PDB file of C-alpha atoms in Angstrom:
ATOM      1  CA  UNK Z 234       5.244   2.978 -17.516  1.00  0.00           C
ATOM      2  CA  UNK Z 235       6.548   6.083 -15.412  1.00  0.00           C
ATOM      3  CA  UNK Z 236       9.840   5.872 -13.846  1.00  0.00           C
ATOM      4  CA  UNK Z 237      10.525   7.994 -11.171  1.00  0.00           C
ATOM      5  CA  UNK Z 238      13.800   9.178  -9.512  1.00  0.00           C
ATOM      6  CA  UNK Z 239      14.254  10.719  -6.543  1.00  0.00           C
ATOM      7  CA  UNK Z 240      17.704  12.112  -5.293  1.00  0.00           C
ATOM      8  CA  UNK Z 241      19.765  11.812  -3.449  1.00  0.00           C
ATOM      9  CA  UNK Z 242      18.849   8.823  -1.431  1.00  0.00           C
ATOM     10  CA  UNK Z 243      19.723  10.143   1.787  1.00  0.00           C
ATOM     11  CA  UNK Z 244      21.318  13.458   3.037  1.00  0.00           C
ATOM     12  CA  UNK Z 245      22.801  13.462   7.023  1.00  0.00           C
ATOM     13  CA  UNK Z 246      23.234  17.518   7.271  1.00  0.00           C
ATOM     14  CA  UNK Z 247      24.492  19.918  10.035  1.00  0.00           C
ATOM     15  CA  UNK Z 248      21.410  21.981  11.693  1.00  0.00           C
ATOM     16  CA  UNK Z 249      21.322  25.213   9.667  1.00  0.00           C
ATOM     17  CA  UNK Z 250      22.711  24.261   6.201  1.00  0.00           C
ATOM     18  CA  UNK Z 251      20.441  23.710   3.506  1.00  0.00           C
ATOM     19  CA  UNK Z 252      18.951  20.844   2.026  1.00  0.00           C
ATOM     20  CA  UNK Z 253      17.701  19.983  -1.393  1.00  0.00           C
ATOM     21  CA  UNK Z 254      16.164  17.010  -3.072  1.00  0.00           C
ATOM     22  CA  UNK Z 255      14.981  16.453  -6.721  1.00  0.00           C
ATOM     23  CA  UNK Z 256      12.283  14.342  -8.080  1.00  0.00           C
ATOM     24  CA  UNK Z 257      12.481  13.629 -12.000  1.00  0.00           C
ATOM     25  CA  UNK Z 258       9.915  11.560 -14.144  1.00  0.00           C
ATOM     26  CA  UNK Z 259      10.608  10.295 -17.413  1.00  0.00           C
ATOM     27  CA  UNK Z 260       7.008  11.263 -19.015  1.00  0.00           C
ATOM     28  CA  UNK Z 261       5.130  14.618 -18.833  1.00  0.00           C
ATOM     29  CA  UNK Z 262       3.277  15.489 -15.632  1.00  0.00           C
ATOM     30  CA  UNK Z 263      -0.059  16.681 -14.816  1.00  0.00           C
ATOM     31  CA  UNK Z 264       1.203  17.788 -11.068  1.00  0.00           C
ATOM     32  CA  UNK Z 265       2.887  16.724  -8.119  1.00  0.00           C
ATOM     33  CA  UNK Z 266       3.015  16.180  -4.721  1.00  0.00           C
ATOM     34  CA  UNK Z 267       4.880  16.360  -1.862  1.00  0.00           C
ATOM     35  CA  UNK Z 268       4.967  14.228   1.319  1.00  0.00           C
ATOM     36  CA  UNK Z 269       6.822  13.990   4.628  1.00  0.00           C
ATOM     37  CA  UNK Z 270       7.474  11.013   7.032  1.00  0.00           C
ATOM     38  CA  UNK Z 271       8.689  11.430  10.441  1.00  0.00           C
ATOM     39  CA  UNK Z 272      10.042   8.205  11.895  1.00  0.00           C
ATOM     40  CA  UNK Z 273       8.426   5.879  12.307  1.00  0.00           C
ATOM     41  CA  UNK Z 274       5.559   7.649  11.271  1.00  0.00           C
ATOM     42  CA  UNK Z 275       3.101   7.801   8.340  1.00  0.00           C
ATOM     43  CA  UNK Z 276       3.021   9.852   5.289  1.00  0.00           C
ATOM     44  CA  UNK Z 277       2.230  13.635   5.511  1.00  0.00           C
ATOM     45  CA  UNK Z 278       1.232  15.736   2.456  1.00  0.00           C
ATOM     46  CA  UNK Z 279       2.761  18.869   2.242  1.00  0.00           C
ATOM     47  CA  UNK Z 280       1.841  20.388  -1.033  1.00  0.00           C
ATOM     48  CA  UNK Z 281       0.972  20.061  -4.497  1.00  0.00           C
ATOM     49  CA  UNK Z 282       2.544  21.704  -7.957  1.00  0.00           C
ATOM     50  CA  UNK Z 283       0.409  22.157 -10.671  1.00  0.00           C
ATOM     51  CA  UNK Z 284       1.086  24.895 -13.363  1.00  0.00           C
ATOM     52  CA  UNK Z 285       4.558  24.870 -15.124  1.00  0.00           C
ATOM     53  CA  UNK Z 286       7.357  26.833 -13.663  1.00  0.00           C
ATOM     54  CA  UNK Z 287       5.464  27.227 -10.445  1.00  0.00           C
ATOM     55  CA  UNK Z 288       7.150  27.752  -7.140  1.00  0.00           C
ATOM     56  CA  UNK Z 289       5.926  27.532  -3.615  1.00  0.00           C
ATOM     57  CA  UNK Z 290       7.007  28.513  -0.425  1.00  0.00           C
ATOM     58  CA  UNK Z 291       5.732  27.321   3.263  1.00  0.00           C
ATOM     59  CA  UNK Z 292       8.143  29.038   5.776  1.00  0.00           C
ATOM     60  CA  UNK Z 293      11.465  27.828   5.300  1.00  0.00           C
ATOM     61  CA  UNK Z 294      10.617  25.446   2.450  1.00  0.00           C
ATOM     62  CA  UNK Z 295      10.164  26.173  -1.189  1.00  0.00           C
ATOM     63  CA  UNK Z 296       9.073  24.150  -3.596  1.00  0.00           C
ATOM     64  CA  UNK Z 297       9.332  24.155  -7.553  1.00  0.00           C
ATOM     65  CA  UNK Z 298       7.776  22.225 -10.701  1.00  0.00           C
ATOM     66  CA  UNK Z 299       9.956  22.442 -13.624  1.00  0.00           C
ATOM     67  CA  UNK Z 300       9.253  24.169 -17.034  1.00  0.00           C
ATOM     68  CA  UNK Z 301       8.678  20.940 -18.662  1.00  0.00           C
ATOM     69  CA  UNK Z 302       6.767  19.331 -15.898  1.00  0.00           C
ATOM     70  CA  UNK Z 303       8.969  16.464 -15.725  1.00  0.00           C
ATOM     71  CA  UNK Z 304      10.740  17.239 -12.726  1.00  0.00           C
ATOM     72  CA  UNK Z 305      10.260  19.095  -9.540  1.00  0.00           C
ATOM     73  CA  UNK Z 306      12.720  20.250  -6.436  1.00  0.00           C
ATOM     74  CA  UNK Z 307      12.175  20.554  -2.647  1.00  0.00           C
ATOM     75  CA  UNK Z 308      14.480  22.929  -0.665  1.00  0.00           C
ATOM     76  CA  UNK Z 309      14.800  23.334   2.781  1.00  0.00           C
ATOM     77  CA  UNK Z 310      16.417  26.559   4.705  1.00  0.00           C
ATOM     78  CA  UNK Z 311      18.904  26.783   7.524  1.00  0.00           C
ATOM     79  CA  UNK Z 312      17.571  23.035   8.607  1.00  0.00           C
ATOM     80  CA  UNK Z 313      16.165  22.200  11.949  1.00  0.00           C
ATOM     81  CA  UNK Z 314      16.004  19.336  13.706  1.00  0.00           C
ATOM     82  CA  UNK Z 315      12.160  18.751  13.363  1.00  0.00           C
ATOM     83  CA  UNK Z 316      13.161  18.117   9.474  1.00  0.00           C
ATOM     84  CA  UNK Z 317      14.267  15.434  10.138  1.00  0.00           C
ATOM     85  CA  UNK Z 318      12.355  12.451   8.138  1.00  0.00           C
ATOM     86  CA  UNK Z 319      12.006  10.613   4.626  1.00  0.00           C
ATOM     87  CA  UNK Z 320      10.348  13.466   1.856  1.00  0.00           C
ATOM     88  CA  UNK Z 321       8.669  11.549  -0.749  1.00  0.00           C
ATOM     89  CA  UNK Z 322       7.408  13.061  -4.619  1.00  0.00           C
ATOM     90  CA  UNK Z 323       4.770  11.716  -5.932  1.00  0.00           C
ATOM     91  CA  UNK Z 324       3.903  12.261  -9.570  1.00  0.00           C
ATOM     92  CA  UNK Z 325       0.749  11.946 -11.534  1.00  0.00           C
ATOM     93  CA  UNK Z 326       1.031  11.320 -15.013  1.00  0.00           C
ATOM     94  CA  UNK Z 327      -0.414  13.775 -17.436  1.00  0.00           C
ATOM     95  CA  UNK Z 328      -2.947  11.382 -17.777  1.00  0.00           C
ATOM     96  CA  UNK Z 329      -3.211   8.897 -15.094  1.00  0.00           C
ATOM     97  CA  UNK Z 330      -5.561   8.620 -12.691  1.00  0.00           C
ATOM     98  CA  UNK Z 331      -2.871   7.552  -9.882  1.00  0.00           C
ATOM     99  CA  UNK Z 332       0.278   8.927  -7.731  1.00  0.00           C
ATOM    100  CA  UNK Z 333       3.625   7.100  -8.353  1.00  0.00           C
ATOM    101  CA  UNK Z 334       5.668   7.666  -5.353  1.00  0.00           C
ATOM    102  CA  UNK Z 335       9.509   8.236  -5.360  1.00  0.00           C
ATOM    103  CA  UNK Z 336      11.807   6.052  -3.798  1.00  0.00           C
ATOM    104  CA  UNK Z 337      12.011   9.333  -0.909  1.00  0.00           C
ATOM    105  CA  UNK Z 338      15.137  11.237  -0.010  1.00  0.00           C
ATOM    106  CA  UNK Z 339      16.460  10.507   3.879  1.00  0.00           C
ATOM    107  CA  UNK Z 340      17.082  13.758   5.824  1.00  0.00           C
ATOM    108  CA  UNK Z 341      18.700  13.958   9.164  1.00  0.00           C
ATOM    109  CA  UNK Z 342      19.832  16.722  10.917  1.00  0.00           C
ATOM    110  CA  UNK Z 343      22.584  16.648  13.383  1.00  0.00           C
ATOM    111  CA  UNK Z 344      22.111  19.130  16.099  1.00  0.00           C
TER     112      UNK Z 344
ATOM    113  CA  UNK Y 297      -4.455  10.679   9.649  1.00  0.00           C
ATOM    114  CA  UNK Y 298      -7.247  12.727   9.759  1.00  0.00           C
ATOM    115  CA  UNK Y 299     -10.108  10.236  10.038  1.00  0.00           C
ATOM    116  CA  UNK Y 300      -8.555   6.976   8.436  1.00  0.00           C
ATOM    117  CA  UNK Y 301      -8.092   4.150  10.990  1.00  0.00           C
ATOM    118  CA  UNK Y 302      -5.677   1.117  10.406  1.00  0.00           C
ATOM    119  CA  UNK Y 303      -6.100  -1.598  13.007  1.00  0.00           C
ATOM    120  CA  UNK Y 304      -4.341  -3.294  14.283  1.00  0.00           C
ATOM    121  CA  UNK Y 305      -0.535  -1.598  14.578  1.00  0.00           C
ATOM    122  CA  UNK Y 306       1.180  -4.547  14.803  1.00  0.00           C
ATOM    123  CA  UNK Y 307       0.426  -8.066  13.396  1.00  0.00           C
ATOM    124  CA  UNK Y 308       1.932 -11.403  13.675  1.00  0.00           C
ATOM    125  CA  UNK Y 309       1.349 -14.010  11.961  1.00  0.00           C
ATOM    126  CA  UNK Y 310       2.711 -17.381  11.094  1.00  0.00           C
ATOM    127  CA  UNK Y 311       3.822 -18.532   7.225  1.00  0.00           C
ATOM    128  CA  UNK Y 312       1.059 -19.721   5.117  1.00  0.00           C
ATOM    129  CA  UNK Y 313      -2.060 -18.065   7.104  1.00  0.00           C
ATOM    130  CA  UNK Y 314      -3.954 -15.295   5.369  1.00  0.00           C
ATOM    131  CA  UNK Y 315      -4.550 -12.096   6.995  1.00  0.00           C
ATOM    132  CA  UNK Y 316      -6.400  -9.038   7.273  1.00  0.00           C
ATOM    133  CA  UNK Y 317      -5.802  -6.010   7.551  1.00  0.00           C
ATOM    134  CA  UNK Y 318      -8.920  -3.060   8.495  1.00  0.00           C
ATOM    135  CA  UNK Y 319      -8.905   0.510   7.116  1.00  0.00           C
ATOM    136  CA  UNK Y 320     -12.100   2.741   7.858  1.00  0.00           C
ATOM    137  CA  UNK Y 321     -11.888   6.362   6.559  1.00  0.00           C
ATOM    138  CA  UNK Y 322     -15.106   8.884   7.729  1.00  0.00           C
ATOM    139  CA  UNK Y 323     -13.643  11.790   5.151  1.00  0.00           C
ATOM    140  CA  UNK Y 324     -16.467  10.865   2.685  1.00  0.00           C
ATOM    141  CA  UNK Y 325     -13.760   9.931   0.303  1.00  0.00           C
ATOM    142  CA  UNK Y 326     -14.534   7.796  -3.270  1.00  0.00           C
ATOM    143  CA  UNK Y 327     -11.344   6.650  -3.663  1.00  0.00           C
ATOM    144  CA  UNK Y 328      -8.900   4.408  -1.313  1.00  0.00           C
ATOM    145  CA  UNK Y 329      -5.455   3.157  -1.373  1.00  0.00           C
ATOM    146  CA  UNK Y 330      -3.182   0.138  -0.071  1.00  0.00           C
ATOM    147  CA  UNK Y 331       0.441   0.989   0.021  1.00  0.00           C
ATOM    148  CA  UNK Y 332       3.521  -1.805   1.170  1.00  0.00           C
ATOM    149  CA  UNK Y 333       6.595   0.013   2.609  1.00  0.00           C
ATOM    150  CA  UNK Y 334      10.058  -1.920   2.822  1.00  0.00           C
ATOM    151  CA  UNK Y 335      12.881  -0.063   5.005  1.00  0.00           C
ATOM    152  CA  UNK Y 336      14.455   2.704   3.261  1.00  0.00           C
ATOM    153  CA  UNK Y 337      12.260   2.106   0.692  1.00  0.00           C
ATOM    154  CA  UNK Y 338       9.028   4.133  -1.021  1.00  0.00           C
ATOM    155  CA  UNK Y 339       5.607   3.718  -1.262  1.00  0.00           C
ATOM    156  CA  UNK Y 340       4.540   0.782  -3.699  1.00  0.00           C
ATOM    157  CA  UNK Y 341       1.043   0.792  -4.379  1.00  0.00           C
ATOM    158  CA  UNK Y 342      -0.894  -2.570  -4.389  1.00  0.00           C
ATOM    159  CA  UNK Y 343      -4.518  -1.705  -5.143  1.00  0.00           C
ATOM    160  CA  UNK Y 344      -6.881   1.239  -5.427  1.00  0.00           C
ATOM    161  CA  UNK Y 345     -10.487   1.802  -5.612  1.00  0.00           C
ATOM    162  CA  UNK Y 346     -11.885   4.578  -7.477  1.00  0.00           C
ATOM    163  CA  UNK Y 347     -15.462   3.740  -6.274  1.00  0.00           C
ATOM    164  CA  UNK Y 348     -17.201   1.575  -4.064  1.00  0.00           C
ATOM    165  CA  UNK Y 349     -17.795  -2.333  -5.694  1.00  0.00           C
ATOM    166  CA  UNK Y 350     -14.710  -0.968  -8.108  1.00  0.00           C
ATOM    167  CA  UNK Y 351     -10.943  -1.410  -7.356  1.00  0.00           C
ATOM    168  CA  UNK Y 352      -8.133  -1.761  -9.843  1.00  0.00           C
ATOM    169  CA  UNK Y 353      -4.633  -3.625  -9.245  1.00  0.00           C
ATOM    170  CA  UNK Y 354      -1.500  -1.514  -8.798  1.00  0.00           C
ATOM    171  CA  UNK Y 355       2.060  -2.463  -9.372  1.00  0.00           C
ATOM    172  CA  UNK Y 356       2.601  -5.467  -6.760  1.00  0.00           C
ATOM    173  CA  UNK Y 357      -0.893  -6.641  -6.790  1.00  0.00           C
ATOM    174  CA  UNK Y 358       0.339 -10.430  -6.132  1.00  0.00           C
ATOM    175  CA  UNK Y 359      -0.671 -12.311  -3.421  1.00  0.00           C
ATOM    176  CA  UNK Y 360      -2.958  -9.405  -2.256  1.00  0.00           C
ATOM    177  CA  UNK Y 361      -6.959  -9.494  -2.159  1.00  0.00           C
ATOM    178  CA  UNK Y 362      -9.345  -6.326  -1.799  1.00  0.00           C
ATOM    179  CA  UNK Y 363     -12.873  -5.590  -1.221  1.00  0.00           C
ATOM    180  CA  UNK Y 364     -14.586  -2.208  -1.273  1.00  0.00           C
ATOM    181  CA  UNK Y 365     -18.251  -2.937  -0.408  1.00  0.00           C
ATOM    182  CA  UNK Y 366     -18.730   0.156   1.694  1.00  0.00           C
ATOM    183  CA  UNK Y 367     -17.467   3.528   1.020  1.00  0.00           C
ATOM    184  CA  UNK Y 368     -15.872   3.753   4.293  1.00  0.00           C
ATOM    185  CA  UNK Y 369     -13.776   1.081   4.389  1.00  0.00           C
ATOM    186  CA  UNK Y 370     -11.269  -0.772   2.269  1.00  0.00           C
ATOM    187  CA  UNK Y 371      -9.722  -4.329   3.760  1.00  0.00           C
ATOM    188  CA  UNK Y 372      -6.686  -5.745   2.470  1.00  0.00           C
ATOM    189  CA  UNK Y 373      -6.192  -9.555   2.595  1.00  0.00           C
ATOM    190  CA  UNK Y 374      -2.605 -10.622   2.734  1.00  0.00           C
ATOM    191  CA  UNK Y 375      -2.964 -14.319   1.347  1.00  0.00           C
ATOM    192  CA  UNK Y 376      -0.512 -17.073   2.005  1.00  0.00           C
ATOM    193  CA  UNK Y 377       0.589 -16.578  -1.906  1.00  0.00           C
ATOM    194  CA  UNK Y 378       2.436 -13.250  -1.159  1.00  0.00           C
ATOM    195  CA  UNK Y 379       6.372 -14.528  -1.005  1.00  0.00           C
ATOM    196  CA  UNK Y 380       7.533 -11.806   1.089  1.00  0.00           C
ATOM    197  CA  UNK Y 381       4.632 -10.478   3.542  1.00  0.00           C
ATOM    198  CA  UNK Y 382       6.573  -8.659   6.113  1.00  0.00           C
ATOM    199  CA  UNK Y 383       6.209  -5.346   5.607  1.00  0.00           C
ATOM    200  CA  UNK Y 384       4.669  -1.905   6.795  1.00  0.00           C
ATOM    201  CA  UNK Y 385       1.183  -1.938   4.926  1.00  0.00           C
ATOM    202  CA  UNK Y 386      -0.224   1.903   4.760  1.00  0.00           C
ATOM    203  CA  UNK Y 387      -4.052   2.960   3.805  1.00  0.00           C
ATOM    204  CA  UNK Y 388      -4.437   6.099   2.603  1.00  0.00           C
ATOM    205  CA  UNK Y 389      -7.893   7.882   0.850  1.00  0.00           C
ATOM    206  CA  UNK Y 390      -8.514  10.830  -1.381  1.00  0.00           C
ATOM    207  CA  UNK Y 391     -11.719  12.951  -2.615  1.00  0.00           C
ATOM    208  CA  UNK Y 392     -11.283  11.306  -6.399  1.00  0.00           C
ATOM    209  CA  UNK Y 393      -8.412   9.211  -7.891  1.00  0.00           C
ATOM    210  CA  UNK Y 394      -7.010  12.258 -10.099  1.00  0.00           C
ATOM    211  CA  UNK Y 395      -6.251  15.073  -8.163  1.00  0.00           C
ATOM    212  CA  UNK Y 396      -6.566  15.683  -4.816  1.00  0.00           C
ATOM    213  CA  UNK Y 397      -4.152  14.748  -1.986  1.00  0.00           C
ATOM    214  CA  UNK Y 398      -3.741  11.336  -0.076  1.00  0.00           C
ATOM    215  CA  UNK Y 399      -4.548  11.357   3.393  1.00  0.00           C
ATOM    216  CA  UNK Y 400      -2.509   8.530   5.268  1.00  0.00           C
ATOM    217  CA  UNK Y 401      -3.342   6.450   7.892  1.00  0.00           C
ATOM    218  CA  UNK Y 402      -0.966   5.670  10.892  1.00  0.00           C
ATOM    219  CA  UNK Y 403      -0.070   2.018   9.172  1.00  0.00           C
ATOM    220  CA  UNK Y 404      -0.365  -1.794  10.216  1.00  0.00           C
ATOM    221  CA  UNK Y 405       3.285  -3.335  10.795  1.00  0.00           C
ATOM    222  CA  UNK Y 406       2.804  -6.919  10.008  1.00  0.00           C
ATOM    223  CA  UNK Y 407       5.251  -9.336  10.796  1.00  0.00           C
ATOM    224  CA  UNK Y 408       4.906 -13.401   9.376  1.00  0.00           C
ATOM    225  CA  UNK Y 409       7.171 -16.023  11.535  1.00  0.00           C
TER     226      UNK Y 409
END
């Protein structure tokens, strides 16, 4: 079945460096998705990759599917503190009819 | 989030009673979700239904019971059979199973004594 890994595991950054985290599947893709849980909170989509190579940006985060649709990248600029939360991938195979979540990188943000 | 309802937030319950958990979605969706979250852990799906009268197991399926009788809503029945029950159980629905995005709702913390 799909294996997904999702790195790192957990990231404690300064407010206004950067922050990246990387999602890789062992099979081929049909697209991704991105969520984001605050503490304590629930899961939040925040976008989904479809074509290969694509890249999308919502303010200070971009997001990118990789050529070979097997892995995908979510970077944040100059962090803030309302960052601060678990972001989770979540694959679909490139034919599967479900999402596979990743294990979800830990951000926090020290003001 | 959005129109899906998990009641109630918090659940106790003692070892070896079964237990039921509501989620009622008024998106219109086909297709719902049960997820179990751990601390510091993902999202491990448990079942999903495509379709009302139609759900299919996911990867921790055991000692977990679903019904999908009306569109709306999707109960999950945590049976006396699941080892390790303590958990943070989240419902989630989408449009269709294969593309569109997963709308969460707010999650039922159970907790067995």
């Amino acid at each position: 079945g799909q294996q997904v890994m999702q790195i790192p595991q957990y990231q404690h950054v300064q407010e206004g460096e950067d922050f990246t985290t990387y999602c890789n599947s062992s099979t081929t893709l049909s697209n991704i998705q991105w969520y984001k849980q605050r503490p304590g909170g629930h899961p939040v989509f925040l976008i989904q990759l479809v074509k290969s190579g694509e890249v999308k940006k919502q303010k200070r985060l971009t997001f990118q599917f990789g050529e070979a649709k097997k892995n995908s990248s979510l970077h944040i600029t100059a962090t803030q503190t309302t960052d601060v939360g678990t972001y989770f991938c979540a694959p679909r195979e490139e034919y599967g009819n479900k999402l596979v979540f990743g294990a979800g990188t830990i951000l926090r943000v020290k003001s | 989030d959005g129109g899906i309802t998990q009641s109630p937030k918090y659940l106790f319950r003692k070892e070896g009673q079964n237990v039921t958990l509501s989620c009622e979605q008024n998106l219109n969706h086909d297709a719902m979700y049960w997820y179990r979250q751990d601390p510091g852990q993902g999202l491990r799906l448990i079942y999903y239904s495509q379709i009302v009268n139609d759900f299919q197991k996911g990867d921790i399926a055991e000692g977990y019971s679903v019904s999908r009788e009306k569109k709306e809503s999707f109960p999950l029945t945590v049976t006396s059979a699941q080892k390790n029950p303590t958990a943070f159980y989240l419902c989630a629905s989408s449009n269709s199973a294969r593309r569109d995005t997963q709308y969460f709702g707010p999650g039922t913390r159970l907790t067995v004594l």
